[in-house]
GROMACS .gro file of C-alpha atoms in nm:
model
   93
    1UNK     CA    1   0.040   1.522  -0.136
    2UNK     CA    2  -0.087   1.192  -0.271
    3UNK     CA    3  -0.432   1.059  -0.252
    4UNK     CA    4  -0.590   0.753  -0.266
    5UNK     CA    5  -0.948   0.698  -0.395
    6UNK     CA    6  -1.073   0.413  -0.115
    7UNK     CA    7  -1.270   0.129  -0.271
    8UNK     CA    8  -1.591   0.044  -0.243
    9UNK     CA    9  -1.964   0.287  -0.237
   10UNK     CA   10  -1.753   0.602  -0.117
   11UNK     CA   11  -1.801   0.840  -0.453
   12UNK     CA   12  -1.550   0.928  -0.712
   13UNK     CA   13  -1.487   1.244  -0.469
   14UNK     CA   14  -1.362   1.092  -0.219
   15UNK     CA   15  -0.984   1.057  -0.130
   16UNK     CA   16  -0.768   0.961   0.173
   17UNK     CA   17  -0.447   1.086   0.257
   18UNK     CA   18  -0.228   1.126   0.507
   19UNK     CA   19  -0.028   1.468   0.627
   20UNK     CA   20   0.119   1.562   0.992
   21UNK     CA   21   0.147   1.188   1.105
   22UNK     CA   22  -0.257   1.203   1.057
   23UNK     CA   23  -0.501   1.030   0.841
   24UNK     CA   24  -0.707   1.275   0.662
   25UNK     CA   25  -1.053   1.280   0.434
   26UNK     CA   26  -1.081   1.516   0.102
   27UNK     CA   27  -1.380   1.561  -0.045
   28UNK     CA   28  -1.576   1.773  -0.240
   29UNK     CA   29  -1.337   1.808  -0.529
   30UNK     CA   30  -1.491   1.910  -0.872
   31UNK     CA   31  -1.480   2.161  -1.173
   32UNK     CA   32  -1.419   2.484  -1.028
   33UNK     CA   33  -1.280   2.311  -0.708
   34UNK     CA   34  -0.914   2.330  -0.800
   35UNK     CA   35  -0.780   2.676  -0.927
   36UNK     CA   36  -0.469   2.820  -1.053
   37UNK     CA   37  -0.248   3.098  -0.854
   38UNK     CA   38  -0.100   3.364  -1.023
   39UNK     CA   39   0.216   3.191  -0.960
   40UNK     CA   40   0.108   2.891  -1.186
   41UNK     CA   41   0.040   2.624  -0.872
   42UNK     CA   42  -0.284   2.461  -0.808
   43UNK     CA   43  -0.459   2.552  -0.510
   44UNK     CA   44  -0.795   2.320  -0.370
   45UNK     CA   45  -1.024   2.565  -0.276
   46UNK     CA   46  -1.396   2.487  -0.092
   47UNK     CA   47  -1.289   2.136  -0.020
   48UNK     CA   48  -1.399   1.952   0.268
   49UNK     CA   49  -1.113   1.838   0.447
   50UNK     CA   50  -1.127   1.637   0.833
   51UNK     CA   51  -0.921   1.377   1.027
   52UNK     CA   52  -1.025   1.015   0.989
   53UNK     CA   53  -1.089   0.861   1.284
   54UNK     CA   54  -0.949   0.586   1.425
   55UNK     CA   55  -1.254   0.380   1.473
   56UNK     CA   56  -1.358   0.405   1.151
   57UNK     CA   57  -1.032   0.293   1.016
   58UNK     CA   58  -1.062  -0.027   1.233
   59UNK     CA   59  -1.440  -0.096   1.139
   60UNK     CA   60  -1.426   0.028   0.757
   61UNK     CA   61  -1.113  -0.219   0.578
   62UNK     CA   62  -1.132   0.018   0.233
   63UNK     CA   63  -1.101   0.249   0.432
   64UNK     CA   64  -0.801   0.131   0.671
   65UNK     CA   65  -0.636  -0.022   0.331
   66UNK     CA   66  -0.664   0.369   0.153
   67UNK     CA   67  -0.525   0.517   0.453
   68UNK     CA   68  -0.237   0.226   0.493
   69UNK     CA   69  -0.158   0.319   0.073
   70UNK     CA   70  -0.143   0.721   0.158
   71UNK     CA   71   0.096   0.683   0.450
   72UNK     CA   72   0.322   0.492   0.235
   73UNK     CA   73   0.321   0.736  -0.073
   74UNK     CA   74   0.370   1.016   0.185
   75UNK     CA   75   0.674   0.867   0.289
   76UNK     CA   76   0.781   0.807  -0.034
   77UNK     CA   77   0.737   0.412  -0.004
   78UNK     CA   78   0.706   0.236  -0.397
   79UNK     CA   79   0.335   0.165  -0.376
   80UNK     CA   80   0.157  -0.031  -0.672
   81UNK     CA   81  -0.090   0.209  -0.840
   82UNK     CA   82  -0.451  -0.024  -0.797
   83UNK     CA   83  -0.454   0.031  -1.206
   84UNK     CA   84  -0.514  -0.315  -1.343
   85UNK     CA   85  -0.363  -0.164  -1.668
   86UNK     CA   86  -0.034  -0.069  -1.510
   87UNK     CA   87   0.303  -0.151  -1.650
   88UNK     CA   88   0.104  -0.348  -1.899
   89UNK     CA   89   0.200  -0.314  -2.248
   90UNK     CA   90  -0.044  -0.151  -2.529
   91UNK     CA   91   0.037  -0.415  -2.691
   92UNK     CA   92  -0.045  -0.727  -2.500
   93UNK     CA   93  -0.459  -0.575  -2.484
   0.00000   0.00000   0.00000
């Protein structure tokens, strides 16, 4: 599952993704949040997880553009990380 942190006032603990041919919130994600199995995996546990509604994905545009991001990386699509620093060269700073 890929997330994308929406831009704008939303928090740091905020992501959007997208799972079942839905658009989906995650919040609530901090130390203690994310735990290891026995079997070595994470697991997100306490999280607050809901749909995203349509309207607010036509009235919110960071919103609509996260959710437009996760569907791609969910279907594998090459999306361009929103680093400003990627694929640039240690160097060239």
């Amino acid at each position: 599952m890929n997330g994308v942190a929406p831009k704008g006032s939303y928090g740091n603990e905020l992501w959007v993704f997208y799972a079942e041919h839905r658009v989906w919130l995650l919040s609530d994600l901090h130390k203690g949040n994310i735990r290891r199995l026995p079997d070595g995996s994470a697991t997100i546990i306490d999280a607050l997880i809901g749909e995203l509604p349509d309207y607010y994905l036509k009235h919110h545009p960071k919103l609509h553009e996260a959710a437009v991001k996760a569907k791609a990386l969910a279907l594998g699509e090459d999306v361009t990380p929103d680093d400003p620093f990627y694929n640039v060269d240690d160097d060239d700073l």
